[in-house]
Amino acid sequence: MTDREKALMRVQTSAFAVTEATLFLDTHPGSREALDYYHKAVNEYNDAVNIFITNFGPLEATQVKSRDNWTWTEGCMPWEGECNVEL
Amino acid sequence: MWNYEKRLQYPVRIKKPDGMAAKIIITQFGGPDGELAASQRYLSQRYSMPYGDVAGLLTDIGTEELAHVEMICAIVRQLTKDLTIEQIEEAGLAPYFVDHTVGLWPQSAGGVPFSATVFQSKGDPITDLTEDLAADGTTLYEQTAFSKCRKPLILLGFCHFSRSYKPFHPATAQEQLVTKNNQNHDRTSCFQEKSH
């Protein structure tokens, strides 16, 4: 797995945990355990996103770092196979 | 409003084109119980949902369905993009190709164009939620029918199952997903086996 693939996988894994925790909390807002898990998952997701966008370009249009180049549309599109991790 | 994240919810990386598989799987894009219908079902129903927590849930599920639309389209795109004209004819994709070439267009496996008539939004919370159960149950059925061959479809089956039948506890959701993925699903997909 390349460094980019590892970083992307970490974003995808943590984001999935955040999504699941979100949906669970929508119907179980009183669950202390789920809320703790949510915050843990969000921290992991934020770390993963920071590593990815620092090294491999923006995941969202507001994450373009360069003052000289418009990097948002650079690189592969996510629906292309080569843009994805092989599992 | 929505923000776009430039990544798939779950990786899709298909090595060999397979028109036959694409012809079937496209129904999860534009078919009666496909992801496009699912997203519009949830996102249309939420406006008249009288309970804030449920309206929020419908918003979050509908949003995730949009990510599922993208995954299905990625699957179909990768299955079709390198097909030769002969393979397209062989797979029975000529009627699709003549109108759309290998562009993505929402239709069912039978060629019926996507239509809002496949979902309901009645302004009654019980009616709408009952319809959601029926629809996601069908989606689950269709997606697990292919789950022996492709991990992304297992993921989608998992998501729809957890929405409709059993909310996964977040602390175990990741583990359950990993377990599901590791359940002896052969790396050689049925799509690869079928292609020549």
Tab-separated table of C-alpha atoms in Angstrom:
chain	number	residue	atom	x	y	z
A	1	MET	CA	0.000	0.000	0.000
A	2	THR	CA	1.387	3.438	-0.895
A	3	ASP	CA	1.600	6.244	1.659
A	4	ARG	CA	-1.301	7.964	-0.051
A	5	GLU	CA	-3.387	4.798	0.119
A	6	LYS	CA	-2.578	4.342	3.799
A	7	ALA	CA	-3.539	7.946	4.546
A	8	LEU	CA	-6.749	7.626	2.517
A	9	MET	CA	-7.664	4.371	4.221
A	10	ARG	CA	-7.262	6.042	7.607
A	11	VAL	CA	-9.600	8.843	6.524
A	12	GLN	CA	-12.164	6.354	5.221
A	13	THR	CA	-12.034	4.115	8.269
A	14	SER	CA	-12.333	6.939	10.788
A	15	ALA	CA	-15.017	8.718	8.742
A	16	PHE	CA	-17.066	5.536	8.705
A	17	ALA	CA	-16.803	5.331	12.483
A	18	VAL	CA	-17.966	8.960	12.714
A	19	THR	CA	-20.915	8.292	10.382
A	20	GLU	CA	-22.020	5.232	12.343
A	21	ALA	CA	-21.686	7.050	15.670
A	22	THR	CA	-23.662	9.999	14.267
A	23	LEU	CA	-26.539	7.814	13.110
A	24	PHE	CA	-26.568	5.953	16.410
A	25	LEU	CA	-26.594	9.179	18.412
A	26	ASP	CA	-29.441	10.603	16.309
A	27	THR	CA	-31.708	7.980	17.850
A	28	HIS	CA	-29.770	7.437	21.114
A	29	PRO	CA	-28.826	10.991	22.128
A	30	GLY	CA	-28.588	10.001	25.799
A	31	SER	CA	-25.865	7.396	25.320
A	32	ARG	CA	-22.789	8.604	27.183
A	33	GLU	CA	-20.747	5.730	25.767
A	34	ALA	CA	-21.725	6.559	22.191
A	35	LEU	CA	-20.957	10.240	22.715
A	36	ASP	CA	-17.506	9.388	24.068
A	37	TYR	CA	-16.947	7.127	21.065
A	38	TYR	CA	-18.126	9.882	18.711
A	39	HIS	CA	-15.575	12.367	20.093
A	40	LYS	CA	-12.808	9.790	19.899
A	41	ALA	CA	-13.763	8.971	16.301
A	42	VAL	CA	-13.954	12.664	15.314
A	43	ASN	CA	-10.465	13.310	16.747
A	44	GLU	CA	-9.089	10.375	14.784
A	45	TYR	CA	-10.891	11.599	11.641
A	46	ASN	CA	-9.526	15.145	12.021
A	47	ASP	CA	-5.993	13.806	12.464
A	48	ALA	CA	-6.387	11.539	9.430
A	49	VAL	CA	-7.740	14.389	7.290
A	50	ASN	CA	-4.899	16.710	8.320
A	51	ILE	CA	-2.277	14.144	7.388
A	52	PHE	CA	-3.969	13.449	4.059
A	53	ILE	CA	-4.503	17.034	2.952
A	54	THR	CA	-1.002	18.107	4.029
A	55	ASN	CA	0.615	15.427	1.894
A	56	PHE	CA	-1.797	14.517	-0.885
A	57	GLY	CA	-4.030	17.468	-1.642
A	58	PRO	CA	-7.412	18.742	-0.532
A	59	LEU	CA	-10.400	16.549	0.249
A	60	GLU	CA	-12.653	19.610	0.304
A	61	ALA	CA	-12.464	22.797	-1.743
A	62	THR	CA	-11.776	24.836	1.410
A	63	GLN	CA	-8.628	22.808	2.099
A	64	VAL	CA	-6.529	24.142	-0.780
A	65	LYS	CA	-3.233	25.118	0.853
A	66	SER	CA	-1.353	26.551	-2.100
A	67	ARG	CA	-1.235	30.316	-2.707
A	68	ASP	CA	0.033	29.691	-6.234
A	69	ASN	CA	-1.905	26.738	-7.627
A	70	TRP	CA	-5.526	25.667	-7.667
A	71	THR	CA	-5.009	22.126	-6.419
A	72	TRP	CA	-8.681	21.193	-5.845
A	73	THR	CA	-9.182	19.691	-9.289
A	74	GLU	CA	-5.728	18.138	-9.521
A	75	GLY	CA	-5.031	14.427	-9.236
A	76	CYS	CA	-7.305	11.485	-9.818
A	77	MET	CA	-11.056	11.571	-9.361
A	78	PRO	CA	-12.328	9.361	-6.532
A	79	TRP	CA	-14.391	7.123	-8.806
A	80	GLU	CA	-11.321	6.070	-10.768
A	81	GLY	CA	-9.886	2.726	-9.688
A	82	GLU	CA	-6.305	3.974	-9.420
A	83	CYS	CA	-7.478	6.591	-6.922
A	84	ASN	CA	-8.593	3.848	-4.534
A	85	VAL	CA	-6.989	1.374	-2.193
A	86	GLU	CA	-6.953	-2.206	-3.380
A	87	LEU	CA	-8.515	-4.384	-0.702
B	1	MET	CA	-26.440	22.592	1.906
B	2	TRP	CA	-23.775	20.014	1.298
B	3	ASN	CA	-20.012	19.910	1.092
B	4	TYR	CA	-18.242	17.477	-1.171
B	5	GLU	CA	-15.421	15.314	0.116
B	6	LYS	CA	-13.234	14.111	-2.713
B	7	ARG	CA	-13.093	10.424	-1.763
B	8	LEU	CA	-15.360	7.401	-1.850
B	9	GLN	CA	-16.957	6.230	1.385
B	10	TYR	CA	-15.367	2.841	0.709
B	11	PRO	CA	-12.722	1.976	-1.900
B	12	VAL	CA	-13.775	0.724	-5.331
B	13	ARG	CA	-10.953	-0.680	-7.420
B	14	ILE	CA	-12.001	-3.096	-10.133
B	15	LYS	CA	-9.336	-4.635	-12.314
B	16	LYS	CA	-11.228	-6.159	-15.205
B	17	PRO	CA	-14.186	-4.762	-17.129
B	18	ASP	CA	-17.403	-6.790	-17.012
B	19	GLY	CA	-20.382	-5.541	-18.966
B	20	MET	CA	-22.746	-8.221	-17.662
B	21	ALA	CA	-22.114	-7.243	-14.058
B	22	ALA	CA	-22.466	-3.538	-14.888
B	23	LYS	CA	-25.796	-4.208	-16.571
B	24	ILE	CA	-27.152	-5.664	-13.329
B	25	ILE	CA	-25.468	-3.376	-10.816
B	26	ILE	CA	-26.638	-0.189	-12.547
B	27	THR	CA	-30.037	-0.911	-11.014
B	28	GLN	CA	-28.535	0.079	-7.662
B	29	PHE	CA	-27.958	3.503	-9.221
B	30	GLY	CA	-31.235	4.237	-10.970
B	31	GLY	CA	-33.504	1.272	-10.219
B	32	PRO	CA	-36.616	1.207	-8.013
B	33	ASP	CA	-34.674	0.384	-4.835
B	34	GLY	CA	-31.406	1.945	-5.857
B	35	GLU	CA	-29.256	4.456	-4.030
B	36	LEU	CA	-30.518	7.468	-5.973
B	37	ALA	CA	-34.089	6.622	-4.975
B	38	ALA	CA	-32.936	6.023	-1.406
B	39	SER	CA	-31.226	9.398	-1.168
B	40	GLN	CA	-34.194	11.279	-2.593
B	41	ARG	CA	-36.634	9.279	-0.456
B	42	TYR	CA	-34.943	10.264	2.811
B	43	LEU	CA	-34.088	13.786	1.768
B	44	SER	CA	-37.637	14.484	0.539
B	45	GLN	CA	-39.347	12.957	3.562
B	46	ARG	CA	-37.366	14.892	6.158
B	47	TYR	CA	-39.155	18.227	5.609
B	48	SER	CA	-42.448	17.018	7.011
B	49	MET	CA	-40.948	14.927	9.798
B	50	PRO	CA	-42.329	16.481	12.983
B	51	TYR	CA	-39.606	15.208	15.318
B	52	GLY	CA	-36.266	16.976	15.200
B	53	ASP	CA	-34.216	13.897	16.037
B	54	VAL	CA	-35.875	11.848	13.287
B	55	ALA	CA	-35.629	14.724	10.776
B	56	GLY	CA	-31.923	14.888	11.637
B	57	LEU	CA	-31.592	11.152	11.169
B	58	LEU	CA	-33.313	11.287	7.761
B	59	THR	CA	-30.894	14.059	6.749
B	60	ASP	CA	-27.855	12.041	7.837
B	61	ILE	CA	-29.056	8.823	6.178
B	62	GLY	CA	-30.027	10.671	2.969
B	63	THR	CA	-26.583	12.247	2.905
B	64	GLU	CA	-24.896	8.872	3.288
B	65	GLU	CA	-27.051	7.540	0.439
B	66	LEU	CA	-25.535	10.196	-1.820
B	67	ALA	CA	-22.134	8.689	-1.022
B	68	HIS	CA	-23.586	5.284	-1.935
B	69	VAL	CA	-24.754	6.651	-5.310
B	70	GLU	CA	-21.148	7.652	-5.937
B	71	MET	CA	-19.844	4.191	-4.995
B	72	ILE	CA	-22.291	2.417	-7.313
B	73	CYS	CA	-21.419	4.803	-10.144
B	74	ALA	CA	-17.717	4.152	-9.510
B	75	ILE	CA	-18.378	0.399	-9.762
B	76	VAL	CA	-20.324	0.722	-13.028
B	77	ARG	CA	-17.798	3.175	-14.453
B	78	GLN	CA	-14.861	0.888	-13.722
B	79	LEU	CA	-16.700	-2.183	-15.019
B	80	THR	CA	-17.515	-0.496	-18.339
B	81	LYS	CA	-14.839	2.054	-19.199
B	82	ASP	CA	-12.473	-0.315	-20.993
B	83	LEU	CA	-15.040	-2.527	-22.709
B	84	THR	CA	-14.559	-3.131	-26.402
B	85	ILE	CA	-17.518	-2.768	-28.753
B	86	GLU	CA	-17.589	-6.580	-29.055
B	87	GLN	CA	-17.743	-6.979	-25.266
B	88	ILE	CA	-20.514	-4.392	-25.074
B	89	GLU	CA	-22.570	-6.313	-27.625
B	90	GLU	CA	-21.811	-9.622	-25.929
B	91	ALA	CA	-22.952	-8.287	-22.553
B	92	GLY	CA	-26.218	-7.053	-24.029
B	93	LEU	CA	-25.230	-3.454	-23.411
B	94	ALA	CA	-25.724	-2.287	-26.999
B	95	PRO	CA	-29.160	-0.719	-26.315
B	96	TYR	CA	-27.615	1.256	-23.419
B	97	PHE	CA	-24.502	2.155	-25.370
B	98	VAL	CA	-26.379	3.581	-28.347
B	99	ASP	CA	-27.966	6.223	-26.099
B	100	HIS	CA	-25.341	6.821	-23.441
B	101	THR	CA	-22.100	5.217	-24.634
B	102	VAL	CA	-20.324	4.433	-21.364
B	103	GLY	CA	-21.726	7.492	-19.607
B	104	LEU	CA	-23.551	6.940	-16.324
B	105	TRP	CA	-27.316	7.316	-16.633
B	106	PRO	CA	-29.731	6.317	-13.880
B	107	GLN	CA	-31.824	3.384	-15.005
B	108	SER	CA	-32.884	-0.015	-13.709
B	109	ALA	CA	-31.329	-3.277	-14.851
B	110	GLY	CA	-34.321	-3.637	-17.168
B	111	GLY	CA	-33.622	-0.298	-18.812
B	112	VAL	CA	-36.429	1.647	-17.117
B	113	PRO	CA	-35.337	5.258	-16.522
B	114	PHE	CA	-35.046	6.461	-12.947
B	115	SER	CA	-38.354	7.783	-11.683
B	116	ALA	CA	-39.573	9.447	-8.501
B	117	THR	CA	-42.590	7.117	-8.693
B	118	VAL	CA	-40.461	4.432	-7.023
B	119	PHE	CA	-40.569	6.189	-3.652
B	120	GLN	CA	-43.100	7.929	-1.479
B	121	SER	CA	-43.218	11.076	0.576
B	122	LYS	CA	-46.609	11.380	2.245
B	123	GLY	CA	-46.097	13.872	5.036
B	124	ASP	CA	-47.051	11.248	7.594
B	125	PRO	CA	-44.169	10.046	9.766
B	126	ILE	CA	-45.384	6.450	10.247
B	127	THR	CA	-46.227	6.012	6.563
B	128	ASP	CA	-42.881	7.435	5.461
B	129	LEU	CA	-40.801	5.443	7.923
B	130	THR	CA	-42.642	2.245	7.005
B	131	GLU	CA	-41.788	2.882	3.384
B	132	ASP	CA	-38.157	3.425	4.333
B	133	LEU	CA	-38.060	0.021	6.034
B	134	ALA	CA	-39.516	-1.701	2.983
B	135	ALA	CA	-37.171	0.077	0.592
B	136	ASP	CA	-33.975	-0.439	2.566
B	137	GLY	CA	-34.889	-4.060	3.151
B	138	THR	CA	-35.124	-4.572	-0.598
B	139	THR	CA	-31.849	-2.756	-1.134
B	140	LEU	CA	-30.237	-5.034	1.417
B	141	TYR	CA	-31.536	-8.074	-0.420
B	142	GLU	CA	-30.225	-6.910	-3.773
B	143	GLN	CA	-26.869	-5.863	-2.464
B	144	THR	CA	-26.158	-8.992	-0.512
B	145	ALA	CA	-27.063	-10.987	-3.615
B	146	PHE	CA	-23.767	-9.670	-4.976
B	147	SER	CA	-21.935	-9.554	-1.697
B	148	LYS	CA	-20.005	-12.734	-2.316
B	149	CYS	CA	-18.166	-11.004	-5.079
B	150	ARG	CA	-17.505	-7.434	-4.098
B	151	LYS	CA	-16.528	-5.804	-0.868
B	152	PRO	CA	-18.032	-2.384	-1.663
B	153	LEU	CA	-21.420	-4.078	-2.021
B	154	ILE	CA	-20.971	-5.792	1.334
B	155	LEU	CA	-20.403	-2.375	2.848
B	156	LEU	CA	-23.597	-1.071	1.279
B	157	GLY	CA	-25.548	-4.097	2.453
B	158	PHE	CA	-24.164	-3.512	5.936
B	159	CYS	CA	-25.185	0.165	5.909
B	160	HIS	CA	-28.716	-0.540	4.754
B	161	PHE	CA	-29.086	-3.407	7.193
B	162	SER	CA	-28.004	-1.259	10.107
B	163	ARG	CA	-30.364	1.562	9.084
B	164	SER	CA	-33.414	-0.631	8.809
B	165	TYR	CA	-33.101	-3.489	11.206
B	166	LYS	CA	-30.431	-3.195	13.796
B	167	PRO	CA	-28.610	-0.045	14.739
B	168	PHE	CA	-24.983	-1.040	15.215
B	169	HIS	CA	-23.475	0.172	18.403
B	170	PRO	CA	-20.765	2.597	17.287
B	171	ALA	CA	-18.152	0.963	19.486
B	172	THR	CA	-18.543	-2.272	17.569
B	173	ALA	CA	-19.515	-0.957	14.124
B	174	GLN	CA	-15.947	-0.838	12.888
B	175	GLU	CA	-15.137	-4.294	14.194
B	176	GLN	CA	-18.307	-5.731	12.704
B	177	LEU	CA	-17.438	-4.177	9.382
B	178	VAL	CA	-13.957	-5.616	9.476
B	179	THR	CA	-15.339	-9.025	10.411
B	180	LYS	CA	-17.869	-8.884	7.588
B	181	ASN	CA	-15.126	-8.002	5.129
B	182	ASN	CA	-12.924	-10.822	6.269
B	183	GLN	CA	-15.592	-13.466	5.982
B	184	ASN	CA	-13.961	-15.582	3.315
B	185	HIS	CA	-15.077	-13.440	0.397
B	186	ASP	CA	-12.794	-14.561	-2.333
B	187	ARG	CA	-10.545	-11.874	-3.699
B	188	THR	CA	-11.317	-13.042	-7.193
B	189	SER	CA	-14.662	-11.441	-7.749
B	190	CYS	CA	-17.357	-13.118	-9.739
B	191	PHE	CA	-16.993	-10.220	-12.168
B	192	GLN	CA	-13.394	-11.100	-12.825
B	193	GLU	CA	-14.236	-14.757	-13.220
B	194	LYS	CA	-16.906	-13.974	-15.741
B	195	SER	CA	-14.847	-11.672	-17.905
B	196	HIS	CA	-12.739	-13.142	-20.646
